[in-house]
PDB file of C-alpha atoms in Angstrom:
ATOM      1  CA  UNK C   1       0.007   0.000   0.012  1.00  0.00           C
ATOM      2  CA  UNK C   2       1.043   3.622  -0.377  1.00  0.00           C
ATOM      3  CA  UNK C   3       2.641   5.452   2.554  1.00  0.00           C
ATOM      4  CA  UNK C   4       1.619   9.030   3.445  1.00  0.00           C
ATOM      5  CA  UNK C   5       2.915  11.631   0.962  1.00  0.00           C
ATOM      6  CA  UNK C   6       4.226   8.905  -1.329  1.00  0.00           C
ATOM      7  CA  UNK C   7       4.851  10.286  -4.810  1.00  0.00           C
ATOM      8  CA  UNK C   8       6.354   7.351  -6.657  1.00  0.00           C
ATOM      9  CA  UNK C   9       5.045   3.913  -7.614  1.00  0.00           C
ATOM     10  CA  UNK C  10       4.627   1.235  -4.971  1.00  0.00           C
ATOM     11  CA  UNK C  11       7.275  -1.445  -4.647  1.00  0.00           C
ATOM     12  CA  UNK C  12       6.823  -4.195  -7.280  1.00  0.00           C
ATOM     13  CA  UNK C  13       5.643  -7.605  -6.236  1.00  0.00           C
ATOM     14  CA  UNK C  14       5.244  -9.090  -9.685  1.00  0.00           C
ATOM     15  CA  UNK C  15       7.774  -9.280 -12.542  1.00  0.00           C
ATOM     16  CA  UNK C  16       5.519  -7.214 -14.771  1.00  0.00           C
ATOM     17  CA  UNK C  17       5.415  -4.335 -12.268  1.00  0.00           C
ATOM     18  CA  UNK C  18       9.209  -4.413 -12.032  1.00  0.00           C
ATOM     19  CA  UNK C  19       9.332  -3.996 -15.801  1.00  0.00           C
ATOM     20  CA  UNK C  20       6.768  -1.149 -15.570  1.00  0.00           C
ATOM     21  CA  UNK C  21       8.818   0.665 -12.866  1.00  0.00           C
ATOM     22  CA  UNK C  22      11.914   0.406 -15.081  1.00  0.00           C
ATOM     23  CA  UNK C  23       9.953   1.717 -18.068  1.00  0.00           C
ATOM     24  CA  UNK C  24       8.603   4.563 -15.969  1.00  0.00           C
ATOM     25  CA  UNK C  25      12.149   5.508 -15.031  1.00  0.00           C
ATOM     26  CA  UNK C  26      13.106   5.402 -18.684  1.00  0.00           C
ATOM     27  CA  UNK C  27      10.213   7.612 -19.814  1.00  0.00           C
ATOM     28  CA  UNK C  28      10.717  10.062 -16.903  1.00  0.00           C
ATOM     29  CA  UNK C  29      14.402  10.389 -17.788  1.00  0.00           C
ATOM     30  CA  UNK C  30      13.337  11.380 -21.331  1.00  0.00           C
ATOM     31  CA  UNK C  31      10.766  13.820 -19.933  1.00  0.00           C
ATOM     32  CA  UNK C  32      13.438  15.421 -17.736  1.00  0.00           C
ATOM     33  CA  UNK C  33      15.789  15.621 -20.774  1.00  0.00           C
ATOM     34  CA  UNK C  34      13.198  17.450 -22.932  1.00  0.00           C
ATOM     35  CA  UNK C  35      11.933  19.686 -20.084  1.00  0.00           C
ATOM     36  CA  UNK C  36      15.394  20.795 -19.097  1.00  0.00           C
ATOM     37  CA  UNK C  37      16.211  21.541 -22.743  1.00  0.00           C
ATOM     38  CA  UNK C  38      13.072  23.621 -23.179  1.00  0.00           C
ATOM     39  CA  UNK C  39      13.535  25.460 -19.869  1.00  0.00           C
ATOM     40  CA  UNK C  40      17.123  26.314 -20.814  1.00  0.00           C
ATOM     41  CA  UNK C  41      15.994  27.650 -24.236  1.00  0.00           C
ATOM     42  CA  UNK C  42      13.218  29.683 -22.620  1.00  0.00           C
ATOM     43  CA  UNK C  43      15.640  31.289 -20.244  1.00  0.00           C
ATOM     44  CA  UNK C  44      17.992  31.956 -23.160  1.00  0.00           C
ATOM     45  CA  UNK C  45      15.258  33.809 -25.018  1.00  0.00           C
ATOM     46  CA  UNK C  46      14.312  35.843 -21.999  1.00  0.00           C
ATOM     47  CA  UNK C  47      17.830  37.037 -21.160  1.00  0.00           C
ATOM     48  CA  UNK C  48      18.996  38.773 -24.343  1.00  0.00           C
ATOM     49  CA  UNK C  49      18.301  41.966 -26.100  1.00  0.00           C
ATOM     50  CA  UNK C  50      19.697  40.671 -29.422  1.00  0.00           C
ATOM     51  CA  UNK C  51      17.089  40.001 -32.113  1.00  0.00           C
ATOM     52  CA  UNK C  52      16.922  38.561 -35.571  1.00  0.00           C
ATOM     53  CA  UNK C  53      13.947  39.596 -37.570  1.00  0.00           C
ATOM     54  CA  UNK C  54      14.838  38.401 -41.066  1.00  0.00           C
ATOM     55  CA  UNK C  55      14.997  34.633 -41.021  1.00  0.00           C
ATOM     56  CA  UNK C  56      14.321  33.366 -44.482  1.00  0.00           C
ATOM     57  CA  UNK C  57      15.519  29.772 -44.463  1.00  0.00           C
ATOM     58  CA  UNK C  58      15.188  27.225 -41.701  1.00  0.00           C
ATOM     59  CA  UNK C  59      15.684  23.959 -43.552  1.00  0.00           C
ATOM     60  CA  UNK C  60      18.412  22.496 -41.338  1.00  0.00           C
ATOM     61  CA  UNK C  61      16.767  23.180 -38.017  1.00  0.00           C
ATOM     62  CA  UNK C  62      13.442  21.916 -39.341  1.00  0.00           C
ATOM     63  CA  UNK C  63      15.127  18.640 -40.194  1.00  0.00           C
ATOM     64  CA  UNK C  64      16.734  18.437 -36.749  1.00  0.00           C
ATOM     65  CA  UNK C  65      13.642  19.126 -34.742  1.00  0.00           C
ATOM     66  CA  UNK C  66      11.651  16.663 -36.797  1.00  0.00           C
ATOM     67  CA  UNK C  67      14.072  13.726 -36.772  1.00  0.00           C
ATOM     68  CA  UNK C  68      15.254  14.012 -33.171  1.00  0.00           C
ATOM     69  CA  UNK C  69      11.702  13.857 -31.670  1.00  0.00           C
ATOM     70  CA  UNK C  70      10.912  10.942 -33.976  1.00  0.00           C
ATOM     71  CA  UNK C  71      13.949   9.070 -32.616  1.00  0.00           C
ATOM     72  CA  UNK C  72      12.918   9.888 -29.035  1.00  0.00           C
ATOM     73  CA  UNK C  73       9.367   8.624 -29.693  1.00  0.00           C
ATOM     74  CA  UNK C  74      10.772   5.326 -31.090  1.00  0.00           C
ATOM     75  CA  UNK C  75      12.939   5.010 -27.966  1.00  0.00           C
ATOM     76  CA  UNK C  76       9.817   5.301 -25.868  1.00  0.00           C
ATOM     77  CA  UNK C  77       7.577   3.120 -28.026  1.00  0.00           C
ATOM     78  CA  UNK C  78       9.819   0.076 -28.286  1.00  0.00           C
ATOM     79  CA  UNK C  79      10.133  -0.759 -24.571  1.00  0.00           C
ATOM     80  CA  UNK C  80       6.485   0.163 -24.129  1.00  0.00           C
ATOM     81  CA  UNK C  81       5.316  -2.340 -26.762  1.00  0.00           C
ATOM     82  CA  UNK C  82       7.628  -4.969 -25.294  1.00  0.00           C
ATOM     83  CA  UNK C  83       5.912  -4.707 -21.928  1.00  0.00           C
ATOM     84  CA  UNK C  84       2.466  -4.503 -23.497  1.00  0.00           C
ATOM     85  CA  UNK C  85       2.976  -7.827 -25.282  1.00  0.00           C
ATOM     86  CA  UNK C  86       4.444  -9.253 -22.106  1.00  0.00           C
ATOM     87  CA  UNK C  87       1.263  -8.464 -20.170  1.00  0.00           C
ATOM     88  CA  UNK C  88      -0.760 -10.387 -22.782  1.00  0.00           C
ATOM     89  CA  UNK C  89       1.323 -13.565 -22.427  1.00  0.00           C
ATOM     90  CA  UNK C  90      -0.735 -16.525 -21.360  1.00  0.00           C
ATOM     91  CA  UNK C  91       1.290 -18.813 -19.054  1.00  0.00           C
ATOM     92  CA  UNK C  92      -0.953 -21.828 -18.257  1.00  0.00           C
ATOM     93  CA  UNK C  93      -2.452 -20.486 -15.047  1.00  0.00           C
ATOM     94  CA  UNK C  94      -2.533 -22.496 -11.878  1.00  0.00           C
ATOM     95  CA  UNK C  95      -5.896 -20.949 -10.916  1.00  0.00           C
ATOM     96  CA  UNK C  96      -8.680 -18.864 -12.302  1.00  0.00           C
ATOM     97  CA  UNK C  97     -10.356 -16.267 -10.102  1.00  0.00           C
ATOM     98  CA  UNK C  98     -13.415 -14.226 -11.078  1.00  0.00           C
ATOM     99  CA  UNK C  99     -13.727 -10.715  -9.590  1.00  0.00           C
ATOM    100  CA  UNK C 100     -17.120  -9.126 -10.004  1.00  0.00           C
ATOM    101  CA  UNK C 101     -17.735  -5.481  -9.298  1.00  0.00           C
ATOM    102  CA  UNK C 102     -20.884  -4.380  -7.532  1.00  0.00           C
ATOM    103  CA  UNK C 103     -22.052  -1.142  -6.052  1.00  0.00           C
ATOM    104  CA  UNK C 104     -20.129  -1.015  -3.756  1.00  0.00           C
ATOM    105  CA  UNK C 105     -18.193  -4.174  -3.062  1.00  0.00           C
ATOM    106  CA  UNK C 106     -16.297  -6.893  -4.885  1.00  0.00           C
ATOM    107  CA  UNK C 107     -17.317 -10.525  -5.039  1.00  0.00           C
ATOM    108  CA  UNK C 108     -14.906 -13.301  -5.866  1.00  0.00           C
ATOM    109  CA  UNK C 109     -15.579 -16.753  -7.311  1.00  0.00           C
ATOM    110  CA  UNK C 110     -13.041 -19.554  -7.332  1.00  0.00           C
ATOM    111  CA  UNK C 111     -14.666 -21.684  -9.990  1.00  0.00           C
ATOM    112  CA  UNK C 112     -11.896 -24.270  -9.877  1.00  0.00           C
ATOM    113  CA  UNK C 113     -13.151 -25.116  -6.382  1.00  0.00           C
ATOM    114  CA  UNK C 114     -16.692 -26.140  -5.818  1.00  0.00           C
ATOM    115  CA  UNK C 115     -18.857 -23.475  -4.213  1.00  0.00           C
ATOM    116  CA  UNK C 116     -15.993 -21.170  -3.140  1.00  0.00           C
ATOM    117  CA  UNK C 117     -17.353 -17.665  -3.521  1.00  0.00           C
ATOM    118  CA  UNK C 118     -17.652 -14.722  -1.210  1.00  0.00           C
ATOM    119  CA  UNK C 119     -18.296 -10.936  -1.055  1.00  0.00           C
ATOM    120  CA  UNK C 120     -15.649  -8.540   0.052  1.00  0.00           C
ATOM    121  CA  UNK C 121     -16.914  -5.366   1.707  1.00  0.00           C
ATOM    122  CA  UNK C 122     -14.862  -2.564   3.199  1.00  0.00           C
ATOM    123  CA  UNK C 123     -14.287  -2.748   6.939  1.00  0.00           C
ATOM    124  CA  UNK C 124     -15.837   0.470   8.353  1.00  0.00           C
ATOM    125  CA  UNK C 125     -13.421   2.662  10.268  1.00  0.00           C
ATOM    126  CA  UNK C 126     -14.989   2.031  13.710  1.00  0.00           C
ATOM    127  CA  UNK C 127     -14.538  -1.720  13.238  1.00  0.00           C
ATOM    128  CA  UNK C 128     -10.846  -1.565  12.494  1.00  0.00           C
ATOM    129  CA  UNK C 129      -8.360  -3.394  14.726  1.00  0.00           C
ATOM    130  CA  UNK C 130      -5.186  -1.575  15.878  1.00  0.00           C
ATOM    131  CA  UNK C 131      -2.623  -1.596  13.097  1.00  0.00           C
ATOM    132  CA  UNK C 132      -5.173  -1.956  10.276  1.00  0.00           C
ATOM    133  CA  UNK C 133      -5.417   0.579   7.491  1.00  0.00           C
ATOM    134  CA  UNK C 134      -8.377   3.022   7.195  1.00  0.00           C
ATOM    135  CA  UNK C 135     -10.416   2.650   3.984  1.00  0.00           C
ATOM    136  CA  UNK C 136      -8.239  -0.242   2.806  1.00  0.00           C
ATOM    137  CA  UNK C 137      -9.289  -3.268   4.870  1.00  0.00           C
ATOM    138  CA  UNK C 138     -12.019  -5.695   3.907  1.00  0.00           C
ATOM    139  CA  UNK C 139     -14.012  -8.275   5.816  1.00  0.00           C
ATOM    140  CA  UNK C 140     -13.101 -11.187   3.528  1.00  0.00           C
ATOM    141  CA  UNK C 141      -9.654 -11.004   1.961  1.00  0.00           C
ATOM    142  CA  UNK C 142      -8.919 -12.635  -1.390  1.00  0.00           C
ATOM    143  CA  UNK C 143      -6.517 -15.451  -0.641  1.00  0.00           C
ATOM    144  CA  UNK C 144      -4.218 -16.605  -3.427  1.00  0.00           C
ATOM    145  CA  UNK C 145      -1.143 -18.795  -3.873  1.00  0.00           C
ATOM    146  CA  UNK C 146       2.192 -17.009  -4.286  1.00  0.00           C
ATOM    147  CA  UNK C 147       4.734 -17.831  -6.997  1.00  0.00           C
ATOM    148  CA  UNK C 148       1.925 -19.098  -9.275  1.00  0.00           C
ATOM    149  CA  UNK C 149       0.343 -17.670 -12.391  1.00  0.00           C
ATOM    150  CA  UNK C 150      -3.233 -16.717 -11.702  1.00  0.00           C
ATOM    151  CA  UNK C 151      -5.808 -15.811 -14.309  1.00  0.00           C
ATOM    152  CA  UNK C 152      -8.198 -13.115 -13.262  1.00  0.00           C
ATOM    153  CA  UNK C 153     -11.545 -12.721 -15.043  1.00  0.00           C
ATOM    154  CA  UNK C 154     -12.998  -9.390 -14.203  1.00  0.00           C
ATOM    155  CA  UNK C 155     -16.506  -8.127 -14.841  1.00  0.00           C
ATOM    156  CA  UNK C 156     -19.204  -6.108 -13.276  1.00  0.00           C
ATOM    157  CA  UNK C 157     -22.780  -6.791 -12.248  1.00  0.00           C
ATOM    158  CA  UNK C 158     -23.959  -3.170 -12.560  1.00  0.00           C
ATOM    159  CA  UNK C 159     -21.876  -0.122 -13.564  1.00  0.00           C
ATOM    160  CA  UNK C 160     -18.243   0.285 -14.611  1.00  0.00           C
ATOM    161  CA  UNK C 161     -15.652  -0.514 -11.943  1.00  0.00           C
ATOM    162  CA  UNK C 162     -11.936  -1.178 -12.207  1.00  0.00           C
ATOM    163  CA  UNK C 163      -9.997  -3.857 -10.299  1.00  0.00           C
ATOM    164  CA  UNK C 164      -6.607  -2.431  -9.468  1.00  0.00           C
ATOM    165  CA  UNK C 165      -3.683  -3.617  -7.295  1.00  0.00           C
ATOM    166  CA  UNK C 166      -0.752  -1.205  -7.916  1.00  0.00           C
ATOM    167  CA  UNK C 167       1.886  -3.420  -6.351  1.00  0.00           C
ATOM    168  CA  UNK C 168       1.132  -6.206  -8.849  1.00  0.00           C
ATOM    169  CA  UNK C 169       0.867  -3.832 -11.836  1.00  0.00           C
ATOM    170  CA  UNK C 170      -2.772  -4.724 -12.452  1.00  0.00           C
ATOM    171  CA  UNK C 171      -5.608  -2.379 -13.352  1.00  0.00           C
ATOM    172  CA  UNK C 172      -8.410  -3.923 -15.400  1.00  0.00           C
ATOM    173  CA  UNK C 173     -11.791  -2.438 -16.057  1.00  0.00           C
ATOM    174  CA  UNK C 174     -14.847  -4.308 -14.853  1.00  0.00           C
ATOM    175  CA  UNK C 175     -17.395  -3.821 -17.543  1.00  0.00           C
ATOM    176  CA  UNK C 176     -20.977  -5.215 -17.315  1.00  0.00           C
ATOM    177  CA  UNK C 177     -21.570  -7.864 -19.974  1.00  0.00           C
ATOM    178  CA  UNK C 178     -17.838  -8.353 -20.627  1.00  0.00           C
ATOM    179  CA  UNK C 179     -15.095 -10.562 -19.172  1.00  0.00           C
ATOM    180  CA  UNK C 180     -11.639  -8.938 -19.084  1.00  0.00           C
ATOM    181  CA  UNK C 181      -8.716 -11.225 -18.462  1.00  0.00           C
ATOM    182  CA  UNK C 182      -5.581 -10.301 -16.527  1.00  0.00           C
ATOM    183  CA  UNK C 183      -2.692 -12.407 -15.335  1.00  0.00           C
ATOM    184  CA  UNK C 184      -1.369 -12.104 -11.782  1.00  0.00           C
ATOM    185  CA  UNK C 185       1.798 -13.457 -10.224  1.00  0.00           C
ATOM    186  CA  UNK C 186       3.260 -12.506  -6.860  1.00  0.00           C
ATOM    187  CA  UNK C 187       6.905 -13.322  -6.102  1.00  0.00           C
ATOM    188  CA  UNK C 188       6.395 -12.664  -2.349  1.00  0.00           C
ATOM    189  CA  UNK C 189       3.930 -13.639   0.357  1.00  0.00           C
ATOM    190  CA  UNK C 190       1.955 -10.931   2.185  1.00  0.00           C
ATOM    191  CA  UNK C 191      -0.922  -8.524   1.906  1.00  0.00           C
ATOM    192  CA  UNK C 192      -1.342  -6.306  -1.150  1.00  0.00           C
ATOM    193  CA  UNK C 193      -3.931  -3.537  -1.269  1.00  0.00           C
ATOM    194  CA  UNK C 194      -5.832  -1.926  -4.142  1.00  0.00           C
ATOM    195  CA  UNK C 195      -8.905   0.207  -4.687  1.00  0.00           C
ATOM    196  CA  UNK C 196     -11.690   0.551  -7.264  1.00  0.00           C
ATOM    197  CA  UNK C 197     -10.365   2.647 -10.054  1.00  0.00           C
ATOM    198  CA  UNK C 198     -13.387   3.637 -12.100  1.00  0.00           C
ATOM    199  CA  UNK C 199     -15.982   6.040 -10.808  1.00  0.00           C
ATOM    200  CA  UNK C 200     -19.025   4.007  -9.912  1.00  0.00           C
ATOM    201  CA  UNK C 201     -21.185   6.069  -7.602  1.00  0.00           C
ATOM    202  CA  UNK C 202     -21.190   7.523  -4.103  1.00  0.00           C
ATOM    203  CA  UNK C 203     -19.073   4.774  -2.468  1.00  0.00           C
ATOM    204  CA  UNK C 204     -16.540   4.418  -5.254  1.00  0.00           C
ATOM    205  CA  UNK C 205     -13.705   5.226  -2.795  1.00  0.00           C
ATOM    206  CA  UNK C 206     -14.979   2.649  -0.343  1.00  0.00           C
ATOM    207  CA  UNK C 207     -14.647  -0.678  -2.148  1.00  0.00           C
ATOM    208  CA  UNK C 208     -11.056  -1.722  -1.658  1.00  0.00           C
ATOM    209  CA  UNK C 209      -9.268  -4.956  -2.647  1.00  0.00           C
ATOM    210  CA  UNK C 210      -6.990  -6.931  -0.332  1.00  0.00           C
ATOM    211  CA  UNK C 211      -4.993  -9.889  -1.710  1.00  0.00           C
ATOM    212  CA  UNK C 212      -3.454 -12.338   0.741  1.00  0.00           C
ATOM    213  CA  UNK C 213      -0.706 -14.328  -0.903  1.00  0.00           C
ATOM    214  CA  UNK C 214       0.313 -17.511   0.944  1.00  0.00           C
ATOM    215  CA  UNK C 215       2.049 -20.744   0.216  1.00  0.00           C
ATOM    216  CA  UNK C 216       0.119 -22.899  -2.269  1.00  0.00           C
ATOM    217  CA  UNK C 217      -0.075 -25.843   0.166  1.00  0.00           C
ATOM    218  CA  UNK C 218      -1.699 -23.494   2.734  1.00  0.00           C
ATOM    219  CA  UNK C 219      -3.866 -22.086  -0.006  1.00  0.00           C
ATOM    220  CA  UNK C 220      -5.091 -25.593  -0.873  1.00  0.00           C
ATOM    221  CA  UNK C 221      -5.921 -26.191   2.752  1.00  0.00           C
ATOM    222  CA  UNK C 222      -7.773 -22.872   2.917  1.00  0.00           C
ATOM    223  CA  UNK C 223      -9.702 -23.599  -0.236  1.00  0.00           C
ATOM    224  CA  UNK C 224     -10.679 -27.000   1.052  1.00  0.00           C
ATOM    225  CA  UNK C 225     -11.777 -25.906   4.489  1.00  0.00           C
ATOM    226  CA  UNK C 226     -12.753 -22.281   3.774  1.00  0.00           C
ATOM    227  CA  UNK C 227     -10.827 -20.675   6.654  1.00  0.00           C
ATOM    228  CA  UNK C 228     -12.605 -17.332   6.464  1.00  0.00           C
ATOM    229  CA  UNK C 229     -12.460 -15.317   9.718  1.00  0.00           C
TER     230      UNK C 229
ATOM    231  CA  UNK Z   1      46.892  65.889 -31.286  1.00  0.00           C
ATOM    232  CA  UNK Z   2      46.315  62.607 -33.113  1.00  0.00           C
ATOM    233  CA  UNK Z   3      43.313  60.790 -31.824  1.00  0.00           C
ATOM    234  CA  UNK Z   4      43.679  57.065 -31.154  1.00  0.00           C
ATOM    235  CA  UNK Z   5      41.543  54.821 -33.331  1.00  0.00           C
ATOM    236  CA  UNK Z   6      39.703  52.149 -31.353  1.00  0.00           C
ATOM    237  CA  UNK Z   7      39.294  48.738 -32.925  1.00  0.00           C
ATOM    238  CA  UNK Z   8      35.892  48.340 -34.614  1.00  0.00           C
ATOM    239  CA  UNK Z   9      33.707  46.291 -32.272  1.00  0.00           C
ATOM    240  CA  UNK Z  10      32.062  43.094 -33.405  1.00  0.00           C
ATOM    241  CA  UNK Z  11      28.670  44.294 -34.648  1.00  0.00           C
ATOM    242  CA  UNK Z  12      27.297  41.386 -36.650  1.00  0.00           C
ATOM    243  CA  UNK Z  13      26.487  37.762 -35.918  1.00  0.00           C
ATOM    244  CA  UNK Z  14      26.177  38.326 -32.150  1.00  0.00           C
ATOM    245  CA  UNK Z  15      22.921  36.425 -31.861  1.00  0.00           C
ATOM    246  CA  UNK Z  16      24.153  33.636 -34.067  1.00  0.00           C
ATOM    247  CA  UNK Z  17      27.301  33.274 -31.922  1.00  0.00           C
ATOM    248  CA  UNK Z  18      25.243  33.316 -28.707  1.00  0.00           C
ATOM    249  CA  UNK Z  19      22.938  30.647 -30.152  1.00  0.00           C
ATOM    250  CA  UNK Z  20      25.831  28.461 -31.302  1.00  0.00           C
ATOM    251  CA  UNK Z  21      27.423  28.439 -27.843  1.00  0.00           C
ATOM    252  CA  UNK Z  22      24.239  27.993 -25.882  1.00  0.00           C
ATOM    253  CA  UNK Z  23      22.704  25.323 -28.188  1.00  0.00           C
ATOM    254  CA  UNK Z  24      25.674  23.107 -27.363  1.00  0.00           C
ATOM    255  CA  UNK Z  25      25.329  24.091 -23.735  1.00  0.00           C
ATOM    256  CA  UNK Z  26      21.621  23.388 -23.733  1.00  0.00           C
ATOM    257  CA  UNK Z  27      22.139  19.864 -25.123  1.00  0.00           C
ATOM    258  CA  UNK Z  28      24.919  19.166 -22.677  1.00  0.00           C
ATOM    259  CA  UNK Z  29      22.794  20.341 -19.766  1.00  0.00           C
ATOM    260  CA  UNK Z  30      19.759  18.280 -20.793  1.00  0.00           C
ATOM    261  CA  UNK Z  31      21.919  15.146 -21.454  1.00  0.00           C
ATOM    262  CA  UNK Z  32      23.546  15.734 -18.049  1.00  0.00           C
ATOM    263  CA  UNK Z  33      20.138  15.905 -16.340  1.00  0.00           C
ATOM    264  CA  UNK Z  34      19.133  12.693 -18.044  1.00  0.00           C
ATOM    265  CA  UNK Z  35      22.396  10.982 -17.079  1.00  0.00           C
ATOM    266  CA  UNK Z  36      21.963  12.231 -13.529  1.00  0.00           C
ATOM    267  CA  UNK Z  37      18.489  10.694 -13.325  1.00  0.00           C
ATOM    268  CA  UNK Z  38      19.562   7.428 -14.972  1.00  0.00           C
ATOM    269  CA  UNK Z  39      22.661   6.875 -12.770  1.00  0.00           C
ATOM    270  CA  UNK Z  40      21.316   8.576  -9.676  1.00  0.00           C
ATOM    271  CA  UNK Z  41      17.798   7.003  -9.561  1.00  0.00           C
ATOM    272  CA  UNK Z  42      17.096   4.415 -12.248  1.00  0.00           C
ATOM    273  CA  UNK Z  43      20.232   2.234 -12.038  1.00  0.00           C
ATOM    274  CA  UNK Z  44      20.316   2.271  -8.194  1.00  0.00           C
ATOM    275  CA  UNK Z  45      16.656   1.241  -8.168  1.00  0.00           C
ATOM    276  CA  UNK Z  46      17.360  -1.753 -10.511  1.00  0.00           C
ATOM    277  CA  UNK Z  47      20.310  -2.686  -8.332  1.00  0.00           C
ATOM    278  CA  UNK Z  48      18.169  -2.434  -5.190  1.00  0.00           C
ATOM    279  CA  UNK Z  49      15.650  -4.906  -6.632  1.00  0.00           C
ATOM    280  CA  UNK Z  50      18.470  -7.245  -7.755  1.00  0.00           C
ATOM    281  CA  UNK Z  51      20.068  -7.078  -4.335  1.00  0.00           C
ATOM    282  CA  UNK Z  52      16.773  -7.712  -2.587  1.00  0.00           C
ATOM    283  CA  UNK Z  53      15.995 -10.818  -4.561  1.00  0.00           C
ATOM    284  CA  UNK Z  54      19.579 -12.151  -4.527  1.00  0.00           C
ATOM    285  CA  UNK Z  55      19.290 -13.682  -1.047  1.00  0.00           C
ATOM    286  CA  UNK Z  56      15.554 -13.474  -0.673  1.00  0.00           C
ATOM    287  CA  UNK Z  57      13.810 -16.465   0.844  1.00  0.00           C
ATOM    288  CA  UNK Z  58      10.030 -16.504   0.324  1.00  0.00           C
ATOM    289  CA  UNK Z  59       9.737 -19.354   2.857  1.00  0.00           C
ATOM    290  CA  UNK Z  60      11.491 -17.379   5.607  1.00  0.00           C
ATOM    291  CA  UNK Z  61       9.450 -14.271   4.771  1.00  0.00           C
ATOM    292  CA  UNK Z  62       6.226 -16.328   4.846  1.00  0.00           C
ATOM    293  CA  UNK Z  63       7.065 -17.937   8.241  1.00  0.00           C
ATOM    294  CA  UNK Z  64       7.871 -14.517   9.742  1.00  0.00           C
ATOM    295  CA  UNK Z  65       4.569 -13.120   8.477  1.00  0.00           C
ATOM    296  CA  UNK Z  66       2.662 -16.158   9.732  1.00  0.00           C
ATOM    297  CA  UNK Z  67       4.272 -15.768  13.155  1.00  0.00           C
ATOM    298  CA  UNK Z  68       3.372 -12.083  13.211  1.00  0.00           C
ATOM    299  CA  UNK Z  69      -0.256 -13.103  12.649  1.00  0.00           C
ATOM    300  CA  UNK Z  70      -1.027 -11.003   9.602  1.00  0.00           C
ATOM    301  CA  UNK Z  71      -2.711 -13.707   7.628  1.00  0.00           C
ATOM    302  CA  UNK Z  72      -6.374 -14.471   8.261  1.00  0.00           C
ATOM    303  CA  UNK Z  73      -6.590 -17.576   6.068  1.00  0.00           C
ATOM    304  CA  UNK Z  74      -4.047 -19.537   8.060  1.00  0.00           C
ATOM    305  CA  UNK Z  75      -3.301 -19.594  11.747  1.00  0.00           C
TER     306      UNK Z  75
END
């Protein structure tokens, strides 16, 4: 989850998110390069009394400031497309989990296991235990096995929602009448938080997502005996 | 009394000269900023991730978290 006054991306838990963080660093480096160049040129223009009012031919500079931006755009596009295709790779998932958006909660269905489905409502602030996070905790957490490829099928029962977990690099729209597929994989155990990311009504900010990644043997035990507190 | 003749000052091409010098300077500054970000932020971040996972043990992490009682699905 994000810490107070955090500006940057959350620490990556999945390989895709690591790639996205590296790509964000790459794109931001290019943004700083162009912005510092423009700022320098603006300050140059503002600090001289010299003028030149009779420019007739600008062929060379036109070539430069067409080709250079084209090269920069290619330098951004190639890694971006590489990651885009990486997110669409299908890796024989260990498990399929359906996440269905409602106003204003998520419900989860583990169709690989018979009858395993539950709703996940936000824990109201006055019910929080010490150490729990305001507006981020839920009554029933989504338990998943770590170090396993998980296929998410995301949809909505009413209006548009979006299922997002920043640490895993996942944000997928939940659209009524449509199943969107996303792949999840966590390299670490632990709790990972997310929030609904598409405006869906008055309680849009109050339908969080909590993923609990545990060892797959413990996950199998949980799925068999439904250890839901 | 003979008057001294001063050298004729440079009167043309001042803006072009200024632009030539500062265009090089602008590109150097912007490439420097980019290099500063790459080697000051981006590369250390990649190294931090590599170092974290070099000796990372998910089992040990999992047992510590389990002992701390953060999981609800297992006790």
